[in-house]
Amino acid sequence: QSSKREWKPLEDRSCTDIPWLLLFILFCIGMGFICGFSVATGAAARLVSGYDSYGNICGQKNAKLEAIPNSGMDHTHRKYVFFLDPCNLDLINRKIKSVALCVAACPRQELKTLSDVQKFAEINGSALCSYSLKPSEYTTSSKAPVLCPKLPVPASAPIPFFHRCAPVNISCYAKFAEALITFVSDNSVLHRLISGVMTSKEIILGLCLLSLVLSMILMVIIRYISRILVWILTILVILGSLGGTGVLWWLYAKQRKSPKEAVIPEQLQIAEDNLRALLIYAIAATVFTVILFLIMLVMRKRVALTIALFHVAGKVFIHLPLLVFQPFWTFFALVLFWVYWIMTLLFLGTTGSAVQNDQGFVEFRVSGPLQYMWWYHVVGLIWISEFILACQQMTVAGAVVTYYFTRDKRNLPFAPILASVNRLIRYHLGTVAKGSFIITLVKIPRMILMYIHSQLKGKENACARCVLKSCICCLWCLEKCLNYLNQNAYTATAINSTNFCTSAKDAFVILVENALRVAAINTVGDFMLFLGKVLIVCSTVAHCFLSIYEMVVDVLFLCFAIDTKYNDGSPGREFYMDKVLMEFVENSRKAMKEAGKGGVADARELKPMVGGDEEVASLQEFHFHFLSLSLFTDCTSSGEAFVTCITQDVLLFLFVCLPITWMAEFLSQLRPPSVKVS
């Protein structure tokens, strides 16, 4: 674009990526077809009322199923589903491996013996044993241990609206959760987690509200004392790293000098393992401290921009207070969709035709092409969830862009958030659909590999396990990079109203041209917010609220970079930026004049959109040292862990670091020379 042409953001609005919007709409129609099919085939009655192992729906009269015994029974007075062994789950097939019966009432108290089961049937008229066994035969029949529930029968209560007898015991809830979670590695942790949540739900709710208050307070503090806070946190982190490293080396030296004769032979190996662990921790802490110190040393001149952006971000939240509540609406939308998705999933689990399995019980299965509806439904979970999250990013980006590029802040729209939502719905839903689909394409293979890894745990060899972990790690890194690029692409779309690919290309060029500044913001700024999260998480959780602040800072930086690219402060090309950022630019220009010819390196840093060779060289040097340092750190490990770590580091370097460096160098060669404006 010519430097003499006046650039005006937020103009020439047009719909972007319309084909992707149509594709997303068609996909959602397919999701609705799956839900309608499962309801129309009678699965709704089986899901809500429940059914026994013979295909009879509880609470109504049933028709006889051909060649299936005990089918066609009248269960008008038996409204609840009772499992003989409710905690026996098939985690692979996600179902309860137990006989299900229709009963008149759930046992509210634990039944320890068959006599208790018989007494419960006589008093409540609810037979908990198989239909072929009369209550009078519970204590006399030799088949009673097989046809009656597993003892002791846990106390249970009917689930509201679904008429299932669910055990009151909290450990059974953990096993139910294990059936829904694919990648559970430690069942004991899940048991403790669910138990803690159920017993402390009131405290958790209170702490969540407290986290909101503390997050808002931290946002205000960051705005008014951002300069002091950044340097204080930086100094504290460096001193803490030095102190922690010193303590680890001191403990290692003390442990090494301790006499070995006083240790019994059984504990000698444990002492040696502890000594080796201390050495590894001390080396890792030393490497971390050196890297942190070097980063702070290199980035010290670029902290000023981070401080200015944090200050302006605080002003953004004053002018746009609804930004604070944006996570609530996103969370509410996600919850509504997840409830719909789970309900449809449950419908799918009870749809199809009745088929007798090997045990003589009834299962409902879908045959033909319709059996693949599960996969379609799972893809829908990921794509639509990512779509909702992307809508939040586009909404926040649009509101912040409107604030930044409005010269007179008194002329801001009445509700910039609502105006941003309106622009999103009218123009940019296709862009959001395309960006979220790209994330879905990366996330699905990673989840499949994680599932394969969990299913093959303990069966595959070391080489296969290493390859799987390396692929999962690379896909995770790729997903994070794409998430970051998508967010900046949404910002570029909000500014110029371009499609996703054009916006992603523009955003990537700007990020590459400002590589060192991006590194400064992502190290100093994000680390500062991370410490704020840690500070609040010590008593609550606050990630979702401070992540909005982090997003605002990233959007402001891209706006600042684009502003300085197309404007220079001359008449007709005035800056849109805030006074604080204007002071940063003026200070940069003064530093350039004072530096003269000797300040070529600083001058390059002070021109946001100029020069790429130095930054590309810096990236290459950083990647080389990063790989060398990673390999050196891996040498402290041994055996299989060493092979796994070194493979991951090499793959990360080859497939993530090097391509980014080469792309940055390629774009720097394509960039036209800068044009001086008189």
XYZ file of C-alpha atoms in Angstrom:
678
model
C 0.000 0.000 0.000
C 1.350 3.443 -0.917
C 2.725 5.428 1.995
C 1.033 8.613 0.686
C -2.406 7.057 0.765
C -4.369 7.711 3.933
C -5.224 4.482 5.676
C -8.576 4.375 7.485
C -9.384 1.389 9.679
C -12.873 0.171 10.531
C -14.164 1.049 7.054
C -15.310 -0.832 3.943
C -17.227 -3.436 5.922
C -18.068 -6.604 4.000
C -18.908 -10.202 4.836
C -15.845 -12.449 5.026
C -15.440 -16.184 4.376
C -19.092 -16.727 3.418
C -18.482 -20.304 2.114
C -17.153 -21.313 5.508
C -20.206 -19.830 7.198
C -22.450 -21.872 4.902
C -20.373 -24.980 5.654
C -20.689 -24.350 9.386
C -24.457 -23.878 9.082
C -24.750 -27.149 7.145
C -22.679 -28.882 9.813
C -24.969 -27.552 12.558
C -27.992 -28.778 10.570
C -26.341 -32.212 10.573
C -25.969 -32.008 14.353
C -29.669 -31.192 14.587
C -30.487 -34.174 12.350
C -28.623 -36.486 14.739
C -30.611 -35.157 17.692
C -33.900 -35.404 15.807
C -33.143 -38.942 14.621
C -32.354 -40.170 18.118
C -35.558 -38.653 19.515
C -37.737 -39.854 16.613
C -36.588 -43.471 16.933
C -37.959 -43.709 20.467
C -34.702 -43.192 22.306
C -36.197 -40.342 24.341
C -38.539 -42.660 26.265
C -35.754 -45.171 26.922
C -33.440 -42.405 28.075
C -35.847 -40.610 30.401
C -37.749 -43.585 31.820
C -34.914 -46.098 31.596
C -35.080 -49.754 30.534
C -34.019 -53.098 31.934
C -31.657 -55.673 30.452
C -34.530 -57.299 28.535
C -35.594 -54.198 26.575
C -38.586 -53.293 28.787
C -39.102 -49.577 29.417
C -39.790 -48.892 33.099
C -43.078 -47.300 34.137
C -45.200 -48.586 31.213
C -46.510 -51.657 29.417
C -44.122 -53.157 26.867
C -44.505 -55.136 23.669
C -42.972 -58.589 23.376
C -39.618 -58.743 21.562
C -39.089 -61.808 19.412
C -36.770 -64.500 20.836
C -35.942 -62.429 23.927
C -37.078 -63.848 27.299
C -38.590 -61.622 29.995
C -39.522 -58.992 27.389
C -43.026 -57.552 27.019
C -43.532 -57.140 30.788
C -45.922 -54.695 32.461
C -43.790 -52.287 34.493
C -46.491 -49.712 35.173
C -45.719 -49.736 38.895
C -41.977 -50.236 38.500
C -40.674 -46.792 37.584
C -36.996 -46.983 38.541
C -33.976 -48.740 37.013
C -31.879 -50.691 39.505
C -28.441 -52.200 38.723
C -27.390 -55.359 40.530
C -23.761 -54.175 40.540
C -23.856 -50.404 39.861
C -20.152 -49.790 40.347
C -18.965 -52.465 37.897
C -18.169 -50.458 34.782
C -16.723 -51.293 31.389
C -14.460 -48.273 30.887
C -13.580 -49.228 27.318
C -17.166 -49.485 26.053
C -18.451 -46.830 28.483
C -21.285 -48.859 29.996
C -22.286 -50.564 33.228
C -21.489 -54.290 33.260
C -24.498 -55.205 35.320
C -28.009 -56.611 34.976
C -30.604 -53.818 35.045
C -34.090 -54.341 36.503
C -37.191 -52.206 36.840
C -38.111 -51.791 40.525
C -40.796 -49.982 42.470
C -38.423 -48.191 44.860
C -34.703 -47.618 45.367
C -33.086 -48.865 48.605
C -32.461 -45.726 50.652
C -30.360 -47.603 53.220
C -27.528 -50.086 52.800
C -28.650 -53.739 52.652
C -25.916 -56.003 54.021
C -27.486 -59.480 53.675
C -29.998 -61.329 51.503
C -32.337 -61.259 54.479
C -32.274 -57.472 54.324
C -33.005 -57.623 50.578
C -35.937 -59.982 51.246
C -37.273 -57.761 54.006
C -37.010 -54.692 51.753
C -39.051 -56.491 49.056
C -41.746 -57.491 51.544
C -42.075 -54.007 53.047
C -41.753 -51.848 49.918
C -43.002 -54.285 47.283
C -39.770 -53.721 45.354
C -37.989 -56.909 44.255
C -34.270 -56.265 43.788
C -33.445 -59.742 42.456
C -34.045 -61.171 38.982
C -37.633 -61.475 37.742
C -37.385 -65.280 37.780
C -36.754 -65.358 41.539
C -39.557 -64.752 44.018
C -38.848 -62.738 47.204
C -39.592 -65.799 49.332
C -36.700 -67.634 47.609
C -34.045 -64.958 48.257
C -32.581 -66.764 51.264
C -33.262 -70.362 50.195
C -32.430 -70.612 46.478
C -28.924 -71.667 45.439
C -29.138 -69.221 42.519
C -29.734 -66.236 44.785
C -26.035 -65.125 44.919
C -26.067 -64.870 41.099
C -29.572 -63.508 40.530
C -29.560 -61.020 43.445
C -27.589 -57.757 43.745
C -23.996 -57.761 44.895
C -23.727 -57.452 48.662
C -23.702 -55.135 50.407
C -26.274 -53.240 48.354
C -25.268 -49.560 48.579
C -27.800 -46.948 49.588
C -29.171 -45.213 46.502
C -31.565 -42.491 45.453
C -33.415 -41.903 42.151
C -31.820 -39.391 39.776
C -34.279 -36.548 39.102
C -36.051 -36.853 35.712
C -34.109 -39.995 34.720
C -35.470 -42.606 37.125
C -32.188 -44.413 37.803
C -31.171 -45.639 41.232
C -27.791 -43.931 41.700
C -25.552 -44.984 44.619
C -25.145 -42.350 47.302
C -21.577 -43.509 47.988
C -19.150 -40.928 46.580
C -16.688 -43.547 45.322
C -19.281 -44.819 42.870
C -19.609 -41.318 41.432
C -15.886 -41.406 40.761
C -16.295 -44.634 38.819
C -19.160 -43.141 36.835
C -16.885 -40.226 35.957
C -14.145 -42.633 34.919
C -16.558 -44.103 32.371
C -16.980 -40.705 30.737
C -13.344 -39.572 30.876
C -11.122 -41.183 28.278
C -7.667 -40.297 29.483
C -7.755 -41.144 33.217
C -4.274 -42.101 34.346
C -4.682 -42.155 38.118
C -8.047 -43.305 39.457
C -7.133 -42.504 43.056
C -6.582 -38.855 42.105
C -10.013 -38.757 40.467
C -11.609 -40.266 43.563
C -10.028 -37.631 45.797
C -10.888 -34.840 43.379
C -14.585 -35.704 43.134
C -14.806 -36.294 46.874
C -13.223 -32.917 47.571
C -15.498 -31.094 45.130
C -18.668 -32.664 46.536
C -17.744 -31.934 50.153
C -16.482 -28.383 49.524
C -18.796 -27.095 46.796
C -19.970 -24.105 48.889
C -16.392 -23.071 49.625
C -15.434 -23.437 45.948
C -18.347 -21.216 44.886
C -17.343 -18.578 47.423
C -13.729 -18.654 46.286
C -14.805 -18.251 42.663
C -16.644 -15.056 43.592
C -13.617 -13.902 45.576
C -11.386 -14.568 42.567
C -13.534 -12.221 40.477
C -13.089 -9.424 43.019
C -9.344 -10.014 43.380
C -8.904 -10.125 39.602
C -10.647 -6.760 39.215
C -8.497 -5.288 41.974
C -5.363 -6.601 40.273
C -6.462 -5.034 36.969
C -6.761 -1.645 38.696
C -3.395 -2.070 40.428
C -1.659 -2.998 37.182
C -2.938 0.175 35.518
C -1.790 2.660 38.150
C 1.485 1.079 39.269
C 2.379 -0.927 36.172
C 5.896 0.516 35.885
C 6.768 -0.153 39.518
C 4.990 -3.504 39.544
C 6.863 -4.814 36.497
C 10.270 -3.989 37.910
C 9.402 -5.200 41.415
C 8.152 -8.534 40.090
C 11.152 -8.835 37.784
C 13.617 -8.235 40.614
C 11.738 -10.564 42.958
C 11.679 -13.335 40.371
C 15.403 -13.025 39.679
C 16.237 -12.941 43.394
C 13.886 -15.870 44.031
C 15.494 -17.869 41.244
C 18.974 -17.136 42.564
C 17.902 -18.020 46.104
C 16.180 -21.241 45.055
C 19.161 -22.301 42.968
C 21.512 -21.589 45.848
C 19.378 -23.597 48.271
C 19.301 -26.605 45.918
C 23.083 -26.588 45.482
C 23.516 -26.209 49.239
C 21.223 -29.182 49.898
C 23.103 -31.219 47.289
C 26.473 -30.398 48.839
C 25.177 -31.144 52.330
C 23.650 -34.454 51.242
C 26.840 -35.421 49.422
C 29.035 -34.770 52.462
C 26.760 -36.664 54.867
C 28.370 -39.944 56.063
C 27.169 -43.053 54.246
C 28.152 -45.431 57.043
C 25.232 -44.391 59.230
C 22.710 -45.333 56.525
C 21.317 -48.866 56.561
C 21.760 -50.841 53.293
C 18.031 -50.786 52.531
C 18.017 -46.971 52.521
C 21.331 -46.516 50.701
C 19.724 -46.756 47.251
C 17.029 -44.285 48.306
C 19.697 -41.856 49.508
C 21.564 -42.142 46.209
C 18.355 -41.533 44.246
C 17.618 -38.453 46.350
C 21.150 -37.164 45.750
C 20.801 -37.671 41.996
C 17.399 -35.941 42.045
C 18.858 -32.961 43.914
C 21.637 -32.697 41.326
C 19.112 -32.723 38.453
C 16.938 -30.117 40.179
C 19.945 -27.921 40.920
C 21.152 -28.081 37.298
C 17.662 -27.352 35.983
C 17.269 -24.413 38.391
C 20.668 -23.053 37.318
C 19.746 -23.293 33.634
C 16.392 -21.625 34.296
C 18.041 -18.812 36.270
C 20.638 -18.178 33.562
C 17.985 -18.123 30.821
C 15.751 -15.817 32.873
C 18.639 -13.462 33.587
C 19.644 -13.341 29.912
C 16.046 -12.723 28.825
C 15.683 -9.863 31.286
C 19.029 -8.446 30.188
C 18.147 -8.557 26.482
C 14.578 -7.335 26.948
C 15.264 -4.524 29.403
C 15.007 -1.826 26.694
C 11.699 -3.202 25.487
C 9.948 -3.239 28.861
C 8.804 0.357 28.282
C 6.360 -0.711 25.560
C 4.969 -3.478 27.757
C 4.420 -1.019 30.599
C 2.681 1.422 28.247
C 0.413 -1.304 26.869
C -0.531 -2.404 30.385
C -1.385 1.173 31.275
C -3.583 1.572 28.193
C -5.209 -1.813 28.868
C -6.316 -0.473 32.230
C -7.981 2.462 30.463
C -9.699 0.049 28.081
C -11.429 -1.692 30.970
C -12.603 1.666 32.337
C -14.176 2.635 29.005
C -15.370 -0.928 28.273
C -16.469 -2.355 31.651
C -18.506 -5.114 29.984
C -15.239 -6.785 28.987
C -14.949 -8.079 32.535
C -18.178 -10.031 32.156
C -17.294 -11.499 28.756
C -16.092 -14.826 30.282
C -19.514 -15.272 31.901
C -21.383 -15.136 28.592
C -18.877 -17.457 26.942
C -19.067 -19.921 29.811
C -22.864 -19.776 29.765
C -22.942 -20.472 26.009
C -20.492 -23.361 26.409
C -22.538 -24.881 29.231
C -25.734 -24.706 27.177
C -24.034 -26.376 24.219
C -22.388 -29.045 26.390
C -25.734 -29.874 28.011
C -27.298 -30.243 24.546
C -24.335 -32.345 23.385
C -24.466 -34.680 26.389
C -28.235 -35.110 26.083
C -27.892 -35.990 22.398
C -25.057 -38.375 23.265
C -27.306 -40.103 25.781
C -30.051 -40.315 23.163
C -27.594 -41.932 20.758
C -26.656 -44.471 23.409
C -30.239 -45.733 23.568
C -31.217 -45.499 19.904
C -31.281 -48.231 17.288
C -32.838 -51.677 17.074
C -32.970 -54.226 19.903
C -30.259 -56.903 19.577
C -29.552 -59.801 21.931
C -25.927 -59.994 23.071
C -23.874 -63.015 24.171
C -25.231 -62.862 27.722
C -28.829 -62.972 26.524
C -29.507 -59.327 27.340
C -30.814 -56.595 25.059
C -28.657 -53.885 23.523
C -29.764 -51.156 21.124
C -27.479 -50.785 18.120
C -27.527 -48.632 15.003
C -26.523 -50.376 11.786
C -25.449 -49.076 8.397
C -23.987 -45.623 7.721
C -25.877 -44.166 10.690
C -23.516 -45.951 13.093
C -20.883 -43.322 12.295
C -23.041 -40.540 13.772
C -20.900 -40.844 16.911
C -17.847 -39.521 15.094
C -19.811 -36.668 13.574
C -21.122 -35.808 17.015
C -17.620 -35.796 18.554
C -16.275 -33.528 15.805
C -19.220 -31.234 16.475
C -18.251 -31.009 20.142
C -14.765 -29.767 19.280
C -15.652 -27.491 16.352
C -18.624 -25.742 17.958
C -16.792 -25.332 21.286
C -13.849 -23.762 19.462
C -16.323 -21.624 17.492
C -17.819 -20.235 20.713
C -14.364 -19.466 22.118
C -13.361 -17.825 18.828
C -16.499 -15.663 18.966
C -15.307 -14.385 22.341
C -11.879 -13.567 20.895
C -13.422 -11.755 17.919
C -15.811 -9.843 20.196
C -13.026 -8.682 22.521
C -10.765 -7.834 19.582
C -13.512 -5.844 17.858
C -14.310 -3.828 20.994
C -10.650 -3.029 21.724
C -9.988 -2.130 18.075
C -12.959 0.254 18.148
C -11.562 1.886 21.284
C -8.048 2.197 19.858
C -8.973 3.634 16.469
C -11.500 6.159 17.805
C -9.540 9.397 18.064
C -12.008 11.093 20.396
C -12.837 8.593 23.123
C -15.950 10.625 23.938
C -17.397 9.505 20.595
C -17.206 5.805 21.405
C -20.385 3.783 20.700
C -22.817 3.456 23.583
C -21.799 -0.168 24.130
C -18.683 -1.119 22.112
C -19.065 -4.747 23.166
C -22.580 -4.913 21.699
C -21.387 -3.103 18.575
C -18.604 -5.671 18.246
C -21.104 -8.515 18.616
C -23.259 -6.899 15.922
C -20.287 -6.691 13.509
C -19.360 -10.286 14.316
C -22.841 -11.573 13.483
C -23.241 -9.423 10.361
C -19.803 -9.792 8.799
C -17.363 -12.208 10.415
C -19.051 -15.459 11.450
C -17.458 -17.152 8.441
C -13.985 -16.062 9.551
C -14.615 -17.410 13.042
C -15.909 -20.698 11.601
C -12.793 -21.113 9.454
C -10.380 -20.309 12.276
C -12.081 -22.687 14.693
C -12.124 -25.435 12.050
C -8.349 -25.163 11.642
C -7.908 -25.680 15.386
C -10.281 -28.648 15.192
C -8.174 -30.254 12.445
C -5.162 -30.189 14.761
C -6.972 -31.128 17.966
C -8.732 -34.246 16.651
C -5.523 -36.119 15.618
C -3.960 -35.221 18.962
C -6.949 -36.606 20.856
C -6.885 -39.771 18.745
C -3.198 -40.263 19.511
C -3.849 -39.644 23.221
C -6.624 -42.240 23.125
C -4.344 -44.769 21.403
C -1.617 -44.058 23.938
C -4.011 -44.607 26.851
C -5.338 -47.859 25.362
C -1.850 -49.216 24.659
C -0.431 -48.245 28.026
C 1.850 -51.026 29.197
C 1.570 -52.917 25.882
C 3.665 -50.921 23.411
C 7.462 -50.895 23.349
C 9.641 -47.949 24.296
C 10.123 -46.820 20.686
C 6.375 -46.727 19.952
C 5.687 -44.896 23.201
C 8.400 -42.363 22.363
C 6.979 -41.730 18.881
C 3.436 -41.347 20.221
C 4.486 -38.881 22.921
C 6.582 -36.916 20.443
C 3.697 -36.650 17.954
C 1.308 -35.584 20.718
C 3.792 -32.964 21.897
C 4.323 -31.587 18.373
C 0.577 -31.390 17.724
C 0.098 -29.620 21.049
C 2.755 -27.049 20.136
C 1.204 -26.579 16.692
C -2.211 -26.061 18.291
C -0.829 -23.381 20.628
C 0.886 -21.579 17.742
C -2.304 -21.663 15.662
C -4.356 -20.392 18.606
C -2.028 -17.409 18.963
C -2.057 -16.735 15.215
C -5.861 -17.060 15.079
C -6.299 -14.490 17.818
C -4.167 -11.975 15.922
C -5.950 -12.867 12.675
C -9.268 -11.986 14.328
C -7.794 -8.636 15.346
C -6.670 -7.936 11.782
C -10.137 -8.911 10.541
C -11.746 -6.508 13.026
C -9.499 -3.698 11.726
C -9.561 -4.212 7.962
C -12.581 -6.507 7.445
C -10.502 -8.973 5.429
C -11.004 -12.728 5.219
C -9.247 -15.172 7.517
C -6.298 -16.079 5.288
C -5.517 -12.459 4.405
C -5.839 -11.402 8.035
C -3.649 -14.283 9.220
C -0.980 -13.375 6.641
C -1.050 -9.674 7.620
C -0.930 -10.513 11.314
C 1.935 -12.959 10.813
C 3.960 -10.404 8.817
C 3.451 -7.816 11.545
C 4.407 -10.271 14.282
C 7.563 -11.282 12.388
C 8.504 -7.655 11.768
C 8.102 -7.043 15.504
C 9.563 -10.351 16.647
C 11.669 -8.907 19.459
C 8.831 -6.767 20.756
C 6.490 -9.758 20.635
C 9.072 -11.707 22.605
C 9.283 -8.893 25.148
C 5.516 -8.720 25.620
C 5.142 -12.506 25.753
C 7.938 -12.854 28.296
C 7.647 -9.782 30.496
C 3.942 -9.087 30.070
C 2.598 -12.617 30.109
C 4.955 -13.583 32.912
C 3.682 -10.663 34.939
C 0.087 -11.775 34.399
C 1.117 -15.348 35.195
C 2.483 -14.202 38.544
C -0.791 -12.377 39.129
C -2.690 -15.589 38.428
C -0.431 -17.523 40.781
C -0.932 -14.874 43.451
C -4.723 -15.187 43.243
C -4.817 -18.934 42.633
C -3.043 -19.379 45.966
C -6.499 -18.735 47.405
C -8.878 -19.038 44.400
C -8.998 -19.452 40.606
C -8.692 -16.499 38.265
C -7.397 -17.681 34.893
C -10.447 -16.837 32.753
C -10.679 -13.218 33.981
C -6.999 -12.321 33.686
C -6.879 -14.076 30.316
C -9.230 -11.367 29.034
C -6.690 -8.782 30.224
C -3.957 -10.721 28.449
C -6.022 -10.770 25.265
C -6.605 -7.017 25.471
C -2.848 -6.412 25.740
C -2.194 -8.572 22.657
C -4.894 -6.759 20.647
C -3.537 -3.362 21.694
C -0.048 -4.338 20.590
C -1.219 -5.388 17.129
C -3.223 -2.170 16.807
C -0.142 -0.194 17.865
C 2.034 -2.006 15.326
C -0.454 -1.400 12.496
C -0.885 2.234 13.567
C 2.865 2.885 13.403
C 3.079 1.065 10.065
C 0.590 3.293 8.237
C 0.940 6.538 10.193
C 3.902 8.700 11.210
C 2.274 11.587 13.092
C 2.443 14.026 10.173
C -0.616 16.083 9.114
C -3.150 13.784 7.504
C -1.447 10.711 8.948
C -1.887 11.298 12.684
C -1.498 8.430 15.122
C -4.562 6.843 16.707
C -2.654 5.696 19.790
C -3.128 6.766 23.384
C -0.974 9.516 24.935
C 1.012 6.969 26.915
C 1.966 5.104 23.741
C 2.636 8.449 22.014
C 5.132 9.278 24.750
C 6.823 5.955 24.106
C 7.163 6.787 20.387
C 8.500 10.289 21.141
C 11.033 8.895 23.605
C 12.076 6.361 20.969
C 12.646 9.104 18.399
C 14.678 11.150 20.855
C 16.794 8.129 21.652
C 17.382 7.592 17.932
C 18.544 11.181 17.426
C 20.850 10.990 20.436
C 22.266 7.668 19.305
C 23.128 8.967 15.829
C 25.051 6.625 13.622
C 26.175 4.608 16.599
C 22.626 3.673 17.448
C 21.762 1.613 14.430
C 20.689 -1.369 16.520
C 18.501 0.778 18.777
C 17.082 2.622 15.775
C 15.971 -0.657 14.287
C 14.208 -1.532 17.535
C 12.565 1.894 17.679
C 10.994 1.575 14.206
C 8.143 -0.893 14.710
C 7.793 -1.916 11.066
C 11.358 -1.653 9.784
C 14.077 -4.268 9.474
C 13.936 -8.009 9.757
C 17.480 -9.293 9.267
C 18.604 -8.614 12.811
C 15.468 -10.111 14.285
C 15.699 -13.189 12.070
C 19.316 -13.635 13.095
C 18.298 -13.244 16.733
C 15.601 -15.868 16.306
C 18.043 -18.248 14.638
C 20.586 -17.747 17.386
C 17.919 -18.197 20.044
C 16.689 -21.437 18.458
C 20.221 -22.798 18.190
C 20.966 -22.072 21.833
C 17.532 -23.391 22.817
C 18.177 -26.718 21.112
C 21.689 -26.967 22.576
C 20.426 -26.165 26.051
C 17.574 -28.667 25.749
C 19.940 -31.425 24.661
C 22.304 -30.555 27.501
C 19.457 -30.757 29.987
C 18.364 -34.114 28.570
C 21.829 -35.500 29.256
C 21.047 -35.338 32.983
C 18.397 -38.017 32.408
C 19.060 -41.641 31.587
C 17.488 -44.599 29.839
C 14.087 -44.298 28.282
C 13.442 -40.800 29.624
C 16.524 -39.541 27.814
C 15.398 -41.067 24.501
C 11.900 -39.610 24.879
C 13.063 -36.107 25.826
C 15.755 -35.852 23.173
C 13.327 -37.049 20.484
C 10.746 -34.445 21.530
C 13.332 -31.667 21.515
C 14.619 -32.563 18.062
C 11.089 -32.839 16.620
C 10.067 -29.532 18.181
C 13.140 -27.893 16.722
C 12.643 -29.366 13.243
C 8.875 -28.908 12.920
C 8.210 -25.738 14.953
C 11.301 -23.589 15.509
C 13.040 -23.937 12.155
C 9.895 -23.403 9.994
C 9.073 -20.230 11.909
C 12.614 -18.931 11.418
C 12.636 -19.749 7.705
C 9.216 -18.179 7.208
C 10.359 -15.036 8.995
C 13.440 -14.798 6.791
C 11.362 -15.433 3.658
C 8.877 -12.688 4.541
C 11.668 -10.286 5.388
C 13.072 -10.782 1.863
C 9.658 -10.146 0.296
C 8.986 -6.955 2.256
C 9.459 -3.842 0.079
C 11.917 -1.195 1.246
C 10.559 1.526 3.520
C 9.535 4.828 1.924
C 10.447 8.057 3.605
C 7.644 10.559 4.000
C 8.545 14.186 3.593
